[in-house]
Tab-separated table of N, CA and C in Angstrom:
chain	number	residue	atom	x	y	z
A	1	MET	N	28.560	222.343	-4.638
A	1	MET	CA	29.044	221.199	-3.459
A	1	MET	C	30.429	221.515	-3.141
A	2	ALA	N	31.147	221.982	-3.858
A	2	ALA	CA	32.812	222.601	-3.514
A	2	ALA	C	32.543	223.151	-2.159
A	3	GLU	N	31.878	224.018	-1.907
A	3	GLU	CA	31.645	224.714	-0.710
A	3	GLU	C	31.625	223.731	0.516
A	4	SER	N	30.860	222.470	0.422
A	4	SER	CA	30.703	221.717	1.428
A	4	SER	C	31.752	220.628	1.727
A	5	LEU	N	32.518	220.683	0.525
A	5	LEU	CA	33.696	219.738	0.481
A	5	LEU	C	34.847	220.635	1.233
A	6	HIS	N	34.778	221.719	1.006
A	6	HIS	CA	36.129	222.931	1.657
A	6	HIS	C	35.504	222.957	3.285
A	7	GLN	N	34.297	222.982	3.561
A	7	GLN	CA	34.095	223.018	5.081
A	7	GLN	C	34.517	221.939	5.808
A	8	ILE	N	34.574	220.598	5.328
A	8	ILE	CA	35.057	219.759	6.055
A	8	ILE	C	36.562	219.540	6.468
A	9	GLU	N	37.581	220.500	5.496
A	9	GLU	CA	38.748	220.382	5.550
A	9	GLU	C	39.439	220.763	6.748
A	10	PRO	N	38.825	221.824	7.356
A	10	PRO	CA	39.546	222.195	9.195
A	10	PRO	C	39.531	220.985	9.865
A	11	MET	N	38.577	219.994	9.514
A	11	MET	CA	38.452	219.092	10.501
A	11	MET	C	39.591	217.901	10.670
A	12	GLY	N	40.574	218.182	9.836
A	12	GLY	CA	41.884	217.436	10.111
A	12	GLY	C	41.555	216.193	9.418
A	13	MET	N	42.184	215.145	10.326
A	13	MET	CA	42.389	213.968	9.592
A	13	MET	C	40.909	212.940	9.824
A	14	VAL	N	39.922	213.419	10.066
A	14	VAL	CA	38.740	212.855	10.373
A	14	VAL	C	38.354	212.442	8.834
A	15	LEU	N	38.444	213.185	8.082
A	15	LEU	CA	38.269	212.936	6.684
A	15	LEU	C	39.295	213.784	5.602
A	16	ASP	N	39.863	213.003	5.117
A	16	ASP	CA	40.959	213.750	3.868
A	16	ASP	C	40.123	213.638	2.579
A	17	THR	N	39.277	214.872	2.550
A	17	THR	CA	38.655	215.147	1.071
A	17	THR	C	39.528	215.099	-0.190
A	18	ALA	N	40.774	215.526	-0.029
A	18	ALA	CA	41.227	215.174	-1.443
A	18	ALA	C	42.097	214.460	-1.806
A	19	THR	N	42.352	213.226	-0.737
A	19	THR	CA	42.549	211.967	-0.913
A	19	THR	C	41.346	211.165	-1.264
A	20	ALA	N	40.199	211.230	-0.702
A	20	ALA	CA	39.041	210.745	-0.970
A	20	ALA	C	38.349	210.933	-2.514
A	21	LEU	N	38.712	212.408	-2.881
A	21	LEU	CA	38.575	212.449	-4.079
A	21	LEU	C	39.446	211.968	-5.258
A	22	GLU	N	40.765	211.941	-4.853
A	22	GLU	CA	41.704	211.515	-5.643
A	22	GLU	C	41.313	209.786	-5.818
A	23	ARG	N	40.779	208.873	-4.959
A	23	ARG	CA	40.448	207.759	-4.964
A	23	ARG	C	39.262	207.570	-5.946
A	24	VAL	N	38.422	208.645	-6.209
A	24	VAL	CA	37.339	208.531	-7.159
A	24	VAL	C	37.694	209.341	-8.332
A	25	GLU	N	38.972	209.612	-8.615
A	25	GLU	CA	39.097	210.356	-9.586
A	25	GLU	C	38.492	211.845	-10.024
A	26	GLY	N	38.389	212.326	-8.858
A	26	GLY	CA	37.617	213.660	-8.810
A	26	GLY	C	35.967	213.723	-8.965
A	27	ASP	N	35.628	212.441	-9.065
A	27	ASP	CA	34.137	212.383	-9.213
A	27	ASP	C	33.380	212.691	-7.816
A	28	ARG	N	32.942	214.080	-7.614
A	28	ARG	CA	32.367	214.268	-6.422
A	28	ARG	C	30.904	213.806	-6.298
A	29	GLU	N	30.263	213.261	-7.285
A	29	GLU	CA	29.176	212.622	-7.365
A	29	GLU	C	29.274	211.207	-6.622
A	30	LEU	N	30.324	210.601	-7.269
A	30	LEU	CA	30.464	209.209	-6.783
A	30	LEU	C	31.116	209.408	-5.174
A	31	LEU	N	31.808	210.146	-4.828
A	31	LEU	CA	32.281	210.415	-3.413
A	31	LEU	C	30.883	210.527	-2.659
A	32	GLN	N	29.969	211.415	-3.065
A	32	GLN	CA	28.782	211.603	-2.085
A	32	GLN	C	27.985	210.220	-2.368
A	33	GLU	N	28.120	209.522	-3.234
A	33	GLU	CA	27.394	208.170	-3.163
A	33	GLU	C	28.133	207.293	-2.394
A	34	LEU	N	29.352	207.305	-2.256
A	34	LEU	CA	30.199	206.367	-1.190
A	34	LEU	C	29.801	206.887	0.279
A	35	ALA	N	29.515	208.256	0.348
A	35	ALA	CA	29.419	208.499	1.699
A	35	ALA	C	28.309	208.320	2.254
A	36	GLN	N	27.175	208.458	1.315
A	36	GLN	CA	25.810	207.963	1.786
A	36	GLN	C	25.642	206.427	2.078
A	37	MET	N	26.440	205.876	1.310
A	37	MET	CA	25.966	204.203	1.484
A	37	MET	C	26.949	204.176	2.852
A	38	PHE	N	28.123	204.694	3.101
A	38	PHE	CA	28.811	204.476	4.506
A	38	PHE	C	27.935	204.892	5.544
A	39	LEU	N	27.330	206.183	5.517
A	39	LEU	CA	26.383	206.320	6.236
A	39	LEU	C	25.276	205.406	6.553
A	40	GLU	N	24.547	204.970	5.675
A	40	GLU	CA	23.779	203.722	5.645
A	40	GLU	C	24.279	202.623	6.473
A	41	HIS	N	25.302	202.119	6.265
A	41	HIS	CA	25.649	200.948	6.708
A	41	HIS	C	26.630	201.290	7.944
A	42	ALA	N	26.919	202.145	8.219
A	42	ALA	CA	27.706	202.478	9.634
A	42	ALA	C	27.195	201.847	10.832
A	43	PRO	N	25.746	202.031	10.986
A	43	PRO	CA	25.235	201.687	12.069
A	43	PRO	C	25.208	200.125	12.371
A	44	VAL	N	24.986	199.376	11.274
A	44	VAL	CA	25.014	197.782	11.125
A	44	VAL	C	26.486	197.321	11.651
A	45	MET	N	27.477	198.060	11.052
A	45	MET	CA	28.959	197.934	11.150
A	45	MET	C	29.195	197.888	12.687
A	46	MET	N	29.029	199.110	13.302
A	46	MET	CA	29.078	199.368	14.846
A	46	MET	C	28.352	198.346	15.591
A	47	ALA	N	27.329	198.142	15.276
A	47	ALA	CA	26.600	197.121	16.032
A	47	ALA	C	27.251	195.757	16.188
A	48	GLU	N	27.781	195.185	14.993
A	48	GLU	CA	28.398	194.200	14.686
A	48	GLU	C	29.674	194.425	15.780
A	49	LEU	N	30.363	195.252	15.913
A	49	LEU	CA	31.676	195.502	16.711
A	49	LEU	C	31.213	195.447	18.007
A	50	ARG	N	30.113	196.159	18.448
A	50	ARG	CA	29.661	196.258	20.015
A	50	ARG	C	29.336	194.810	20.365
A	51	GLU	N	28.413	194.140	19.437
A	51	GLU	CA	28.308	192.567	19.662
A	51	GLU	C	29.658	191.697	19.864
A	52	ALA	N	30.576	191.956	19.054
A	52	ALA	CA	31.755	190.863	19.031
A	52	ALA	C	32.283	191.462	20.300
A	53	CYS	N	32.348	192.388	20.874
A	53	CYS	CA	32.854	192.897	22.077
A	53	CYS	C	32.619	192.507	23.207
A	54	ASP	N	31.036	192.605	23.195
A	54	ASP	CA	30.411	192.167	24.399
A	54	ASP	C	30.373	190.546	24.425
A	55	ARG	N	30.507	189.884	23.660
A	55	ARG	CA	30.312	188.213	23.592
A	55	ARG	C	32.156	187.946	23.861
A	56	ARG	N	32.815	188.735	23.445
A	56	ARG	CA	34.322	188.544	23.780
A	56	ARG	C	34.659	187.711	22.471
A	57	ASP	N	34.091	187.842	21.070
A	57	ASP	CA	34.219	186.794	20.255
A	57	ASP	C	35.369	187.591	19.207
A	58	GLY	N	36.566	186.966	19.434
A	58	GLY	CA	37.918	187.530	18.636
A	58	GLY	C	37.278	187.536	17.185
A	59	ASP	N	37.167	186.402	16.620
A	59	ASP	CA	36.847	186.080	15.214
A	59	ASP	C	35.793	187.050	14.910
A	60	ALA	N	34.765	187.281	15.431
A	60	ALA	CA	33.555	188.271	14.889
A	60	ALA	C	34.282	189.633	14.915
A	61	LEU	N	35.112	190.147	16.009
A	61	LEU	CA	35.448	191.341	16.143
A	61	LEU	C	36.594	191.725	15.182
A	62	GLN	N	37.244	190.592	14.651
A	62	GLN	CA	38.297	190.864	13.375
A	62	GLN	C	37.590	191.066	12.368
A	63	ARG	N	36.657	190.497	12.104
A	63	ARG	CA	35.677	190.519	10.739
A	63	ARG	C	35.081	191.827	10.590
A	64	ALA	N	34.550	191.931	11.592
A	64	ALA	CA	33.567	193.465	11.684
A	64	ALA	C	34.582	194.375	11.500
A	65	ALA	N	35.921	194.598	12.301
A	65	ALA	CA	36.548	195.718	12.237
A	65	ALA	C	37.404	195.807	10.794
A	66	HIS	N	37.678	194.331	10.193
A	66	HIS	CA	38.225	194.696	9.056
A	66	HIS	C	37.079	195.165	7.994
A	67	SER	N	35.962	194.739	8.007
A	67	SER	CA	34.917	195.527	7.455
A	67	SER	C	34.912	196.923	7.110
A	68	LEU	N	34.704	197.596	8.342
A	68	LEU	CA	34.686	198.849	9.068
A	68	LEU	C	36.086	199.711	8.353
A	69	LYS	N	37.209	198.900	8.683
A	69	LYS	CA	38.363	199.497	8.062
A	69	LYS	C	38.268	199.732	6.629
A	70	GLY	N	37.913	198.769	5.999
A	70	GLY	CA	37.866	198.834	4.361
A	70	GLY	C	37.216	199.991	4.014
A	71	SER	N	35.739	200.000	4.429
A	71	SER	CA	34.771	201.124	4.069
A	71	SER	C	35.398	202.389	4.260
A	72	ALA	N	35.966	202.753	5.653
A	72	ALA	CA	36.371	204.029	6.004
A	72	ALA	C	37.470	204.319	4.961
A	73	GLY	N	38.144	203.158	4.628
A	73	GLY	CA	39.369	203.507	3.923
A	73	GLY	C	39.108	203.981	2.535
A	74	ASN	N	37.961	203.585	1.994
A	74	ASN	CA	37.496	204.301	0.784
A	74	ASN	C	37.420	205.739	0.713
A	75	LEU	N	36.947	206.003	1.981
A	75	LEU	CA	36.635	207.623	2.121
A	75	LEU	C	38.095	208.404	2.622
A	76	ALA	N	39.334	207.519	2.938
A	76	ALA	CA	40.302	208.483	3.418
A	76	ALA	C	40.027	208.968	4.781
A	77	ALA	N	39.296	208.255	5.677
A	77	ALA	CA	38.857	208.495	7.028
A	77	ALA	C	39.996	207.670	7.874
A	78	ASP	N	41.017	208.418	7.787
A	78	ASP	CA	42.465	207.679	8.472
A	78	ASP	C	42.109	207.432	9.884
A	79	GLU	N	41.574	208.336	10.935
A	79	GLU	CA	41.436	207.981	12.377
A	79	GLU	C	40.636	206.787	12.673
A	80	VAL	N	39.361	206.666	11.580
A	80	VAL	CA	38.433	205.513	12.010
A	80	VAL	C	39.193	204.258	11.560
A	81	CYS	N	39.861	204.376	10.169
A	81	CYS	CA	40.682	203.413	10.031
A	81	CYS	C	41.797	202.661	10.953
A	82	GLU	N	42.641	203.709	11.459
A	82	GLU	CA	43.594	203.209	12.433
A	82	GLU	C	43.078	202.457	13.877
A	83	THR	N	41.856	202.946	14.310
A	83	THR	CA	41.072	202.396	15.389
A	83	THR	C	40.457	201.001	14.856
A	84	ALA	N	40.009	201.055	13.771
A	84	ALA	CA	39.383	199.589	13.488
A	84	ALA	C	40.314	198.801	13.224
A	85	ARG	N	41.474	199.084	12.657
A	85	ARG	CA	42.726	198.353	12.656
A	85	ARG	C	43.035	197.700	13.748
A	86	ASN	N	43.278	198.607	14.698
A	86	ASN	CA	43.743	198.124	16.076
A	86	ASN	C	42.621	196.985	16.640
A	87	LEU	N	41.295	197.349	16.293
A	87	LEU	CA	40.336	196.160	16.788
A	87	LEU	C	40.638	195.020	16.209
A	88	GLU	N	40.844	195.119	14.846
A	88	GLU	CA	40.797	193.973	13.957
A	88	GLU	C	42.054	193.242	14.633
A	89	LEU	N	43.238	193.691	14.760
A	89	LEU	CA	44.616	192.905	15.306
A	89	LEU	C	44.279	192.585	16.843
A	90	MET	N	43.166	193.327	17.797
A	90	MET	CA	42.952	192.884	18.845
A	90	MET	C	42.165	191.406	18.819
A	91	GLY	N	41.330	191.659	17.825
A	91	GLY	CA	40.206	190.167	17.619
A	91	GLY	C	41.080	188.886	17.141
A	92	HIS	N	42.225	189.409	16.190
A	92	HIS	CA	43.222	188.402	15.614
A	92	HIS	C	43.894	187.678	17.010
A	93	SER	N	44.353	188.705	17.904
A	93	SER	CA	45.166	188.177	19.019
A	93	SER	C	44.558	187.115	19.935
A	94	GLY	N	43.244	187.490	20.156
A	94	GLY	CA	42.362	186.891	20.926
A	94	GLY	C	42.213	187.718	22.471
A	95	ASP	N	43.193	188.641	22.581
A	95	ASP	CA	43.113	189.304	23.851
A	95	ASP	C	42.289	190.498	23.603
A	96	LEU	N	40.938	190.533	24.261
A	96	LEU	CA	40.129	191.530	24.190
A	96	LEU	C	39.979	192.418	25.280
A	97	SER	N	40.798	192.539	26.150
A	97	SER	CA	41.148	193.324	27.497
A	97	SER	C	40.797	194.653	27.229
A	98	ASP	N	41.222	195.282	26.087
A	98	ASP	CA	40.916	196.625	25.941
A	98	ASP	C	39.636	196.857	24.924
A	99	CYS	N	39.128	196.018	24.680
A	99	CYS	CA	37.902	196.231	23.722
A	99	CYS	C	36.938	197.443	24.003
A	100	ALA	N	36.556	197.297	25.184
A	100	ALA	CA	35.821	198.554	25.466
A	100	ALA	C	36.335	199.908	25.243
A	101	ARG	N	37.648	200.042	25.737
A	101	ARG	CA	38.118	201.507	25.568
A	101	ARG	C	38.198	201.686	24.181
A	102	LEU	N	38.792	200.689	23.108
A	102	LEU	CA	39.128	200.933	21.762
A	102	LEU	C	37.586	201.507	21.166
A	103	LEU	N	36.838	200.547	21.597
A	103	LEU	CA	35.277	200.775	20.644
A	103	LEU	C	34.963	202.164	21.351
A	104	ALA	N	35.030	202.412	22.713
A	104	ALA	CA	34.588	203.902	22.958
A	104	ALA	C	35.420	204.888	22.214
A	105	GLU	N	36.393	204.738	21.704
A	105	GLU	CA	37.553	205.574	20.981
A	105	GLU	C	36.719	205.598	19.707
A	106	LEU	N	36.350	204.587	19.108
A	106	LEU	CA	35.854	204.192	17.431
A	106	LEU	C	34.661	204.992	17.376
A	107	GLU	N	33.763	204.876	18.699
A	107	GLU	CA	32.265	205.609	18.347
A	107	GLU	C	32.563	206.885	18.532
A	108	ALA	N	33.562	207.721	19.296
A	108	ALA	CA	33.815	208.980	19.220
A	108	ALA	C	34.160	209.388	17.737
A	109	GLU	N	35.144	208.734	17.266
A	109	GLU	CA	35.265	209.000	15.759
A	109	GLU	C	34.475	208.894	14.597
A	110	MET	N	33.573	207.751	15.170
A	110	MET	CA	32.649	207.614	13.697
A	110	MET	C	31.776	208.675	13.955
A	111	ALA	N	31.560	209.162	15.252
A	111	ALA	CA	30.515	210.288	15.107
A	111	ALA	C	31.155	211.625	14.559
A	112	ARG	N	32.287	211.750	14.588
A	112	ARG	CA	33.019	212.785	13.803
A	112	ARG	C	32.862	212.684	12.514
A	113	LEU	N	32.960	211.376	12.024
A	113	LEU	CA	33.179	210.981	10.526
A	113	LEU	C	31.860	211.226	10.208
A	114	GLU	N	30.834	210.817	10.669
A	114	GLU	CA	29.553	210.729	10.121
A	114	GLU	C	29.106	212.386	10.074
A	115	ALA	N	29.422	213.056	10.834
A	115	ALA	CA	29.135	214.454	11.000
A	115	ALA	C	29.569	215.018	9.702
A	116	ALA	N	30.782	214.692	9.197
A	116	ALA	CA	31.631	215.492	7.946
A	116	ALA	C	31.071	214.508	6.800
A	117	LEU	N	30.562	213.449	6.717
A	117	LEU	CA	30.198	212.767	5.769
A	117	LEU	C	28.767	213.332	5.484
A	118	ALA	N	27.981	213.885	6.381
A	118	ALA	CA	26.620	214.163	5.956
A	118	ALA	C	26.854	215.446	5.202
A	119	GLU	N	27.816	216.358	5.461
A	119	GLU	CA	28.029	217.413	4.691
A	119	GLU	C	28.271	216.939	3.134
A	120	LEU	N	28.584	215.914	2.746
A	120	LEU	CA	29.076	215.420	1.618
A	120	LEU	C	27.507	214.789	0.965
A	121	ALA	N	26.812	214.334	1.864
A	121	ALA	CA	25.699	213.344	1.410
A	121	ALA	C	24.465	214.376	1.063
């Protein structure tokens, strides 16, 4: 499994495997389980974000983005965390004028993250 983890490192900030491993005290199996759980829940979280953006529902956007940010944070997925944080702040402010652009950015980052996590799972 160390080979798969090593293959992810060149992808840059999409997934900081060293930090992720530190967060699980070096337990590679636990990291794999977390990655699998994230992959299973990611489509639901993204659907909630899309729906909130479509409905222009700031509260729902804030909650969904906060949830995704926490889940991605457990995996040291900094780019996803940062974009989710920006969506969370947007939802909190109620100004959703840039929601579609940020959501598209998040979707691209999530695709990269999901590809990286598939190597772990």
